[in-house]
Short mmCIF file of N, CA, C and O in Angstrom, two decimals:
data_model
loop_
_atom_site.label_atom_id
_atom_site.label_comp_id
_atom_site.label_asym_id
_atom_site.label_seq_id
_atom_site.Cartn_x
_atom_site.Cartn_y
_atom_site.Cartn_z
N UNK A 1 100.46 115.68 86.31
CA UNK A 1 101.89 115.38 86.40
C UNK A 1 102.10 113.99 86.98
O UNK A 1 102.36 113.05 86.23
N UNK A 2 101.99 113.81 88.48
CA UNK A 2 102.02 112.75 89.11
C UNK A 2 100.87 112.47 89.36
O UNK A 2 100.19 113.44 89.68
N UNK A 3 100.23 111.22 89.32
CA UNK A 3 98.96 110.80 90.23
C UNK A 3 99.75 109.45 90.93
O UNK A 3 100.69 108.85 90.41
N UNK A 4 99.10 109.14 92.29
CA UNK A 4 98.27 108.46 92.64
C UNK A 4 96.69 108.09 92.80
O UNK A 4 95.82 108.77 93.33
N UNK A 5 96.54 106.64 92.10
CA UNK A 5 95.21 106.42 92.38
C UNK A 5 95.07 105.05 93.02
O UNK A 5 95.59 104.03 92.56
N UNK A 6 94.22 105.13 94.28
CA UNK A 6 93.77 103.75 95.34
C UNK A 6 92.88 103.11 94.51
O UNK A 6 92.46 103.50 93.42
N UNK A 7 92.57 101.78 95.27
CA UNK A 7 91.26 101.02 94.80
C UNK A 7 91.14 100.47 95.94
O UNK A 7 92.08 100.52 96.74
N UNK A 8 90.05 99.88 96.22
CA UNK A 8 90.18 98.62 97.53
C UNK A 8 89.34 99.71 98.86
O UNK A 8 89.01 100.88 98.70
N UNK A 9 89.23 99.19 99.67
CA UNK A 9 88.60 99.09 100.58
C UNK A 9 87.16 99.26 100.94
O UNK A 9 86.79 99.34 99.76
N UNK A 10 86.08 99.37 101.60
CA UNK A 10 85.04 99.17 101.85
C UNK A 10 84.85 98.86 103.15
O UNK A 10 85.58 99.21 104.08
N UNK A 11 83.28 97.79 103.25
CA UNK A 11 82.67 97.42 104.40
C UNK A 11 83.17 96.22 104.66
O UNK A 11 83.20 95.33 103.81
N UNK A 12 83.60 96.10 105.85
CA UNK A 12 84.01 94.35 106.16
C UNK A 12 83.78 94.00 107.70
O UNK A 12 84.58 94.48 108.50
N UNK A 13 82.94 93.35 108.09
CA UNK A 13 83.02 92.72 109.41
C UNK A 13 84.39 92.35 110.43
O UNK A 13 85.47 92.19 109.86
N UNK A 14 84.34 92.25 111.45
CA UNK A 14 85.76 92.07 112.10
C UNK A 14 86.53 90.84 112.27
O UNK A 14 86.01 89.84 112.76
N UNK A 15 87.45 90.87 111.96
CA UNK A 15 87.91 89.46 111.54
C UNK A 15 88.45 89.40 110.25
O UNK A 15 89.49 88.78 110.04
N UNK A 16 87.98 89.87 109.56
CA UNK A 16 87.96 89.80 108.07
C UNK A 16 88.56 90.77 107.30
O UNK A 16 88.57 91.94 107.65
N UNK A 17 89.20 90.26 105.97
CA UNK A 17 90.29 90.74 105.32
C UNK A 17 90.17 91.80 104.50
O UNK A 17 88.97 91.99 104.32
N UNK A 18 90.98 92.78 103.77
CA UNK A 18 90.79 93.42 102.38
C UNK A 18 92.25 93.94 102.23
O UNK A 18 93.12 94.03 103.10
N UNK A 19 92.32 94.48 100.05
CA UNK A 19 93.09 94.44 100.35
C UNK A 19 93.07 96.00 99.49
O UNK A 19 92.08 96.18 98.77
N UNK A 20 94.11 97.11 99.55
CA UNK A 20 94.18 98.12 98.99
C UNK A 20 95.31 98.10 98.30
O UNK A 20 96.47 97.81 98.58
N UNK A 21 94.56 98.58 97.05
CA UNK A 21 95.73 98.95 95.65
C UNK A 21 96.12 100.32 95.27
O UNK A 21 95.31 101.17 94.90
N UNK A 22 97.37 100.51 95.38
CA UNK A 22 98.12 102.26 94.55
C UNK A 22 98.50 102.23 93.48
O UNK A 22 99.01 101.15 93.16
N UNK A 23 98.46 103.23 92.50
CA UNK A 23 98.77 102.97 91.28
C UNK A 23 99.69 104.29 91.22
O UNK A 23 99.12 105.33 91.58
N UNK A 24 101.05 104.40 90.81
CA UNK A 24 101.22 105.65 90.55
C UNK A 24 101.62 106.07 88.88
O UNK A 24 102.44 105.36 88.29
N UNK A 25 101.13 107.01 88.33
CA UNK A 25 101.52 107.25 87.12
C UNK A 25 102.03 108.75 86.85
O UNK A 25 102.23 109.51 87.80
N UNK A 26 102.24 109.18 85.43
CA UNK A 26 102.72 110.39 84.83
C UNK A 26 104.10 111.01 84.92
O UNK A 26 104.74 109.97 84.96
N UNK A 27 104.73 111.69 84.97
CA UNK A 27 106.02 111.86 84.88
C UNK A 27 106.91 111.63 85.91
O UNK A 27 107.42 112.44 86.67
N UNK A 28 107.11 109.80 85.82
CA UNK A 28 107.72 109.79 86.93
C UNK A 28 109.19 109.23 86.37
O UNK A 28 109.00 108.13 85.84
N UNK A 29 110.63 109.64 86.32
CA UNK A 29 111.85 109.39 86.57
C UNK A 29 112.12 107.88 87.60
O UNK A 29 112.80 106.93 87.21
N UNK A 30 111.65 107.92 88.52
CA UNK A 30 111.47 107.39 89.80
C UNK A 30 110.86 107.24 91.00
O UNK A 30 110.91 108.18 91.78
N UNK A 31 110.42 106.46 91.23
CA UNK A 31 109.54 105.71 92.51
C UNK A 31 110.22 105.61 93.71
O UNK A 31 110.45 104.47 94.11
N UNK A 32 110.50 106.33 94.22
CA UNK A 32 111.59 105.62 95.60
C UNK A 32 110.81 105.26 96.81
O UNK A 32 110.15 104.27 96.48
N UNK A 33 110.47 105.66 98.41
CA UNK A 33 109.67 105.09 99.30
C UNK A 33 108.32 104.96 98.80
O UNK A 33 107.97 105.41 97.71
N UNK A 34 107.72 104.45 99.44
CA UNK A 34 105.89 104.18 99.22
C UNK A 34 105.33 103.88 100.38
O UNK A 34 105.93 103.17 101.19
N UNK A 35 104.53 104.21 100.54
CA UNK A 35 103.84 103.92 102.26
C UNK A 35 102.14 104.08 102.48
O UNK A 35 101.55 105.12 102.16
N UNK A 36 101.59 103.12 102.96
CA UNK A 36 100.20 103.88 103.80
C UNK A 36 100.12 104.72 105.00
O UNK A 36 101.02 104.69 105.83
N UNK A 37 99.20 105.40 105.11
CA UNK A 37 98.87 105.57 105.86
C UNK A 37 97.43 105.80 106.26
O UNK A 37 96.57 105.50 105.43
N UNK A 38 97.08 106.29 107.41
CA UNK A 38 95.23 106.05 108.35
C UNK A 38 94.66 107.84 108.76
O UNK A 38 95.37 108.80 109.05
N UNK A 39 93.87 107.81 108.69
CA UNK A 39 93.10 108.89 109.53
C UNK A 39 91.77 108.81 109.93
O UNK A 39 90.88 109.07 109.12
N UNK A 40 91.45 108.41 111.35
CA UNK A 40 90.24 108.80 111.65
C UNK A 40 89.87 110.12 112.14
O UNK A 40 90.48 111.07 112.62
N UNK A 41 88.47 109.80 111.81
CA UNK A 41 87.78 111.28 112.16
C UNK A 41 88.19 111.55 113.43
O UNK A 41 87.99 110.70 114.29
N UNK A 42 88.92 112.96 113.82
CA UNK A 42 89.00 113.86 114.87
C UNK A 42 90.81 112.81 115.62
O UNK A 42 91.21 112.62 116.77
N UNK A 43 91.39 112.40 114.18
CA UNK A 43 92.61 112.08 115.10
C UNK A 43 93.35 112.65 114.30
O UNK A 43 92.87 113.42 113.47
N UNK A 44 95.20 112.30 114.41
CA UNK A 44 96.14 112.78 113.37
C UNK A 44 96.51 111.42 113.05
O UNK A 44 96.71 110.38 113.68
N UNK A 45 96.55 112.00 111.21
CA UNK A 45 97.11 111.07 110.27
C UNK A 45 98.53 109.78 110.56
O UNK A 45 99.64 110.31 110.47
N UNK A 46 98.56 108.63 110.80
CA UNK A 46 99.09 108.05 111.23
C UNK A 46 100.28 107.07 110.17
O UNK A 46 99.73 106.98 109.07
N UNK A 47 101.13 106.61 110.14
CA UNK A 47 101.56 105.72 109.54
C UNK A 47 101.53 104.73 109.87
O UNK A 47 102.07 104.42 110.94
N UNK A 48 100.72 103.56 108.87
CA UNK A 48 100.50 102.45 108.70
C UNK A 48 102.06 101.17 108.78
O UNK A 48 102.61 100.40 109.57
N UNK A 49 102.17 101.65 107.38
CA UNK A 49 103.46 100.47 106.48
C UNK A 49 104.24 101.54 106.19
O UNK A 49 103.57 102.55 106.39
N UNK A 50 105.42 101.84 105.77
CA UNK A 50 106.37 101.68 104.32
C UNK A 50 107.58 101.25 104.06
O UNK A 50 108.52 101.13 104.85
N UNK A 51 107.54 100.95 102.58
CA UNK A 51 108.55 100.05 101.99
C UNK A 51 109.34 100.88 100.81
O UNK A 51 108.86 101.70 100.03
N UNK A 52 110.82 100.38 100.92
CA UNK A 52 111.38 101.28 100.33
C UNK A 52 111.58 100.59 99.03
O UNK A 52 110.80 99.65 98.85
N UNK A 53 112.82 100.95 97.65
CA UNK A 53 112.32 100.93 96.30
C UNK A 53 113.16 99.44 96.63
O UNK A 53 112.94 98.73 95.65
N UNK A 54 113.81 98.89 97.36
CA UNK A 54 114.94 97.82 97.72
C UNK A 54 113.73 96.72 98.62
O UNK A 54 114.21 95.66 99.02
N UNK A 55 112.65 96.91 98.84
CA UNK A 55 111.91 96.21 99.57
C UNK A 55 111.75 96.06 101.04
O UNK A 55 110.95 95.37 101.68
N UNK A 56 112.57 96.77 101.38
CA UNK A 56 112.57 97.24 102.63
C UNK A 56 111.10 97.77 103.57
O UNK A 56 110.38 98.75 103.41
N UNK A 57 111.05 96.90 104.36
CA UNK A 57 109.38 97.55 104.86
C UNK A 57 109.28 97.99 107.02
O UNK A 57 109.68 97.25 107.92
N UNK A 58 108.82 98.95 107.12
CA UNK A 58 108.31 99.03 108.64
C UNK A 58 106.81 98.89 108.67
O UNK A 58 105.96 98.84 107.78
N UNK A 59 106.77 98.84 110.05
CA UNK A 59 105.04 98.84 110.13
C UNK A 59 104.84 99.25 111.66
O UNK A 59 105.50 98.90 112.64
N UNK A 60 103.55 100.21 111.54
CA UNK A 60 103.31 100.57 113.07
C UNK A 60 103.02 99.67 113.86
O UNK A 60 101.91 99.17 113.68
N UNK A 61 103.96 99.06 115.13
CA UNK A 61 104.51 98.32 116.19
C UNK A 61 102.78 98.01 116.07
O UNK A 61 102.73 96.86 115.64
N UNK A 62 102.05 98.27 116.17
CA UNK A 62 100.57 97.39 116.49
C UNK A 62 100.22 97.04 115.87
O UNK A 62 99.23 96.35 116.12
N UNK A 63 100.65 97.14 114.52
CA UNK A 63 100.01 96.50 112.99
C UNK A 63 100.80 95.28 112.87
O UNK A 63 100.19 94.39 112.27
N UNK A 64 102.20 94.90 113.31
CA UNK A 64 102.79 93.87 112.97
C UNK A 64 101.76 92.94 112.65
O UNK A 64 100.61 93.24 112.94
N UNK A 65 102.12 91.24 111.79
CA UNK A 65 101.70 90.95 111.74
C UNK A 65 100.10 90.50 111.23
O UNK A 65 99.72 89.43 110.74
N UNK A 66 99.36 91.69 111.54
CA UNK A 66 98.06 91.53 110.55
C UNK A 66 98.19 92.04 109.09
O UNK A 66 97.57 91.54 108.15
N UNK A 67 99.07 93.11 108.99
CA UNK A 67 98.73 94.00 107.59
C UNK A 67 100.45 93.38 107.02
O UNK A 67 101.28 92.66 107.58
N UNK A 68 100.43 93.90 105.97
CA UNK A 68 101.42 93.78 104.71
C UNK A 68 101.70 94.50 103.63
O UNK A 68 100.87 94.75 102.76
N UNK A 69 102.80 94.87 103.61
CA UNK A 69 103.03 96.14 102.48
C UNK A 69 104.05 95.39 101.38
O UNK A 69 105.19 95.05 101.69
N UNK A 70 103.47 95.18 100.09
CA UNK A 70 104.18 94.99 99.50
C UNK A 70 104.07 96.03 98.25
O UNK A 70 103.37 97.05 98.29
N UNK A 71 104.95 95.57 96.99
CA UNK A 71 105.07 96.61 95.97
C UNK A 71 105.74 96.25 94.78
O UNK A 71 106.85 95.73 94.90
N UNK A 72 105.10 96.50 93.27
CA UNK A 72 105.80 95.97 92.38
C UNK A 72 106.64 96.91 91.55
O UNK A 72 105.87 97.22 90.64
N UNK A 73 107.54 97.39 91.39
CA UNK A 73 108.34 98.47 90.88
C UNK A 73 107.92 98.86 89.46
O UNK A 73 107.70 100.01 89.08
N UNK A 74 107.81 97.17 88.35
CA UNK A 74 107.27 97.20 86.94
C UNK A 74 106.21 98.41 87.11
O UNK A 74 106.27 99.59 86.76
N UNK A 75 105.20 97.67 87.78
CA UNK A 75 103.49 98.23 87.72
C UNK A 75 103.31 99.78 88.26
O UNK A 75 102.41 100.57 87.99
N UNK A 76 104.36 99.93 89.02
CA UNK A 76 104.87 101.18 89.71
C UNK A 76 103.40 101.06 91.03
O UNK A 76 102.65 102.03 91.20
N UNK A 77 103.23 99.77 91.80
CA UNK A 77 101.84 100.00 92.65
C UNK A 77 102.67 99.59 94.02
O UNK A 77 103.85 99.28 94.19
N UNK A 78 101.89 99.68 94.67
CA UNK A 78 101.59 99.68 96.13
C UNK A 78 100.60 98.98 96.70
O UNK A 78 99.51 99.01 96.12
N UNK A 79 100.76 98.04 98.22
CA UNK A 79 99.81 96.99 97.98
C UNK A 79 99.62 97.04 99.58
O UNK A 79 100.67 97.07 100.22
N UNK A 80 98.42 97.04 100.32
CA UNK A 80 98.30 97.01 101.60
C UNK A 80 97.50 95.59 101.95
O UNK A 80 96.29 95.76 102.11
N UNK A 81 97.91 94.39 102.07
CA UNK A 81 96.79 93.21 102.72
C UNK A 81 96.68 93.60 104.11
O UNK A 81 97.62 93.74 104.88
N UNK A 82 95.16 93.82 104.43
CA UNK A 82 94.71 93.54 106.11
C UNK A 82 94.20 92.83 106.40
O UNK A 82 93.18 92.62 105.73
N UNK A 83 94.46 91.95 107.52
CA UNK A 83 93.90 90.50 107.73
C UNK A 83 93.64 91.00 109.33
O UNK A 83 94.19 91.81 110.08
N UNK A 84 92.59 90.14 109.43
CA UNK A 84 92.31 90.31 111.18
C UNK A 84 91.79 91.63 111.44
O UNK A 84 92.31 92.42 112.23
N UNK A 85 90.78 91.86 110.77
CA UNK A 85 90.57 93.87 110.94
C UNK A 85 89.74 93.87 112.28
O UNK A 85 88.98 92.99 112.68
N UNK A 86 90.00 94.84 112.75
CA UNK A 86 89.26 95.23 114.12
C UNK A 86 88.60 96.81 113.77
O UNK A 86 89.07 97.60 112.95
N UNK A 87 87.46 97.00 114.60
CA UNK A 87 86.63 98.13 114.03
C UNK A 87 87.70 99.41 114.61
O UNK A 87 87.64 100.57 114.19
N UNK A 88 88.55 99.01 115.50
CA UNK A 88 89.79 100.31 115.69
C UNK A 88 90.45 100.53 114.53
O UNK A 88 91.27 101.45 114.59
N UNK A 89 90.34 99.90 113.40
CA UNK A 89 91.19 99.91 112.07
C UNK A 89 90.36 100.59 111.33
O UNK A 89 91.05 101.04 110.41
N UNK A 90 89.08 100.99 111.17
CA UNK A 90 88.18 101.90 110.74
C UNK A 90 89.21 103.22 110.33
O UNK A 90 90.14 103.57 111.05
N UNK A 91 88.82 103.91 108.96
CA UNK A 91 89.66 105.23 109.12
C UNK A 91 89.97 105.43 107.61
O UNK A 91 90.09 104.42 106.91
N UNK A 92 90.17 107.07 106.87
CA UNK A 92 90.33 106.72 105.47
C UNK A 92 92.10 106.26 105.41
O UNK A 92 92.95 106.48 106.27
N UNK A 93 92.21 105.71 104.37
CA UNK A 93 93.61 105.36 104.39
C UNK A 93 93.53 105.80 102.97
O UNK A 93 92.71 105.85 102.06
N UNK A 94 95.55 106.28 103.38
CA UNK A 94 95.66 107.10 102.02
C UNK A 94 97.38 106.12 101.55
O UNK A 94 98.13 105.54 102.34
N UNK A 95 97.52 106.28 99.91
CA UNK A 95 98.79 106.21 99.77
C UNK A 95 100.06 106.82 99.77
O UNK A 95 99.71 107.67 100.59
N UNK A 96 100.80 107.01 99.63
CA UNK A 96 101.80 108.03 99.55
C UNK A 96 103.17 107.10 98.75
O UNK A 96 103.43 105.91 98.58
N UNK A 97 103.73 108.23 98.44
CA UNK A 97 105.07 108.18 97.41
C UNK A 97 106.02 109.16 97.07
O UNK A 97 105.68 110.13 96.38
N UNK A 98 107.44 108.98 97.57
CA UNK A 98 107.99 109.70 97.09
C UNK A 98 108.45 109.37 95.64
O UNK A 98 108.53 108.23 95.20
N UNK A 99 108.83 110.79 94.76
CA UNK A 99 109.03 110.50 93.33
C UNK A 99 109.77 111.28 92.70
O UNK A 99 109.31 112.14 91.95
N UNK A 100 110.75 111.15 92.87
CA UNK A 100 112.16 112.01 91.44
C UNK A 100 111.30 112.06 90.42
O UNK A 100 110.73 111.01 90.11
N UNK A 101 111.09 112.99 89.86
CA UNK A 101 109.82 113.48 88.67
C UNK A 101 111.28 113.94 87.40
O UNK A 101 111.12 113.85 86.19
N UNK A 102 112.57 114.39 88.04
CA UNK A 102 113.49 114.89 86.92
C UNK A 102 114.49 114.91 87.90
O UNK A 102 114.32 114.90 89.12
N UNK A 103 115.81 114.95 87.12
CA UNK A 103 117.55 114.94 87.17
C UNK A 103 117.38 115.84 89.18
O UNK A 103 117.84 115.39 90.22
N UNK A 104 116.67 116.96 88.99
CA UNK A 104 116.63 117.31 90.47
C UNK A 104 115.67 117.65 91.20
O UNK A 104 115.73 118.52 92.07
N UNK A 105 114.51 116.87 90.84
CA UNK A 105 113.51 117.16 91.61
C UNK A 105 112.82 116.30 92.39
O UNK A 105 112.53 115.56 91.45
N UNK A 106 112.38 115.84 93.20
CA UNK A 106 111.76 114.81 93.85
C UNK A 106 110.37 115.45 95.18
O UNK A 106 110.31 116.31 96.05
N UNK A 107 109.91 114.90 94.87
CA UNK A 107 108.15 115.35 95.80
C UNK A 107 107.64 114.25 96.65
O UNK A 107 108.39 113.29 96.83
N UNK A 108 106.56 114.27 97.17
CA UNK A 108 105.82 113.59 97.63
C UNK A 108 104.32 113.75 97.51
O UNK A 108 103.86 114.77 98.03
N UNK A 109 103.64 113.10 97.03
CA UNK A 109 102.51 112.60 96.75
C UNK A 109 101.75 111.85 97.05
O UNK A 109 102.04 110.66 97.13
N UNK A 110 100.63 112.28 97.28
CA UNK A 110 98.99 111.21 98.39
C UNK A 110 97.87 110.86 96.94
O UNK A 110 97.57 111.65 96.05
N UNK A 111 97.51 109.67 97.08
CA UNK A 111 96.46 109.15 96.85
C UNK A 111 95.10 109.98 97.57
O UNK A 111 95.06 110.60 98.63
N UNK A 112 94.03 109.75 96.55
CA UNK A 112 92.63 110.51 97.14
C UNK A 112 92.41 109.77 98.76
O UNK A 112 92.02 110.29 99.80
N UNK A 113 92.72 108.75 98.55
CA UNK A 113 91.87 108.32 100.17
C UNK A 113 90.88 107.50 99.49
O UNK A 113 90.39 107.73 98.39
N UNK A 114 90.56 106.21 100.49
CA UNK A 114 89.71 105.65 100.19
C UNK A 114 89.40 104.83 102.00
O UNK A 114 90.25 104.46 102.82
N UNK A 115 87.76 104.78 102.10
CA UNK A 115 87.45 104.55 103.55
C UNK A 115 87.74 103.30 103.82
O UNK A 115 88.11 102.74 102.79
N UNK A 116 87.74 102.39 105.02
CA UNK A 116 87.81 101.08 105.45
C UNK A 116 87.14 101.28 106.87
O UNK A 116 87.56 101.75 107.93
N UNK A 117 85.86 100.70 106.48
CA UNK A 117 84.97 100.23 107.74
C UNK A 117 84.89 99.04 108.54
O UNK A 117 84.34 98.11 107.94
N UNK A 118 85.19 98.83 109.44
CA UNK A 118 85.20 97.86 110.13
C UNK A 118 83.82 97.88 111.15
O UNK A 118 83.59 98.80 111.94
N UNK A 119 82.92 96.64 110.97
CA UNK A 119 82.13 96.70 111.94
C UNK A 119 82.27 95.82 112.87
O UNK A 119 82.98 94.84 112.64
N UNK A 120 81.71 95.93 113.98
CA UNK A 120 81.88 94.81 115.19
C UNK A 120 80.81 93.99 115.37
O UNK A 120 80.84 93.12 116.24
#
């Protein structure tokens, strides 16, 4: 019906950048919020970024500044740049989306997850 699918992240030393891609497809009416978010092992799932379908964006008060949420409505994606990674940024990160699928329905939907390692 709906997917999200990520791309992007991996191994990166500290300091150093990457960037994660969302793709959402299948019966979608509409795209409205979009957001990342983090989970490390043995914590709760956190919010990163999100940006609404108007461009509207927050970001968790400690992320200011390094990360960036942007989003192209055409492509229907989602876009996370992290700059300045610290190995506390370690954690899988997932996408999310809300999506009017029809006239009255609307859901929310996660991307598989994809890891981001930060080493020190």
């Amino acid at each position: 019906q709906v997917q999200l699918v990520q791309s992007g992240g991996g191994l990166v030393q500290a300091g150093g950048s990457l960037r994660l891609s969302c793709a959402a497809s299948g019966s979608i009416f509409r795209v409205n919020d979009m957001g990342w978010y983090r989970q490390a092992p043995g914590k709760q799932r956190e919010l990163v970024a999100a940006i609404t379908s108007a461009g509207i964006t927050n970001y968790a008060e400690s992320l200011k500044g390094r990360f960036t949420i942007s989003r192209d409505n055409v492509k229907r994606m989602v876009y996370l740049q992290m700059n300045s990674l610290k190995p506390e940024d370690t954690a899988v990160y997932y996408c999310n989306a809300n999506v009017r699928t029809t006239l009255l329905h609307t859901n929310d939907y996660w991307g598989q997850g994809t890891q981001v390692t930060v080493s020190s």
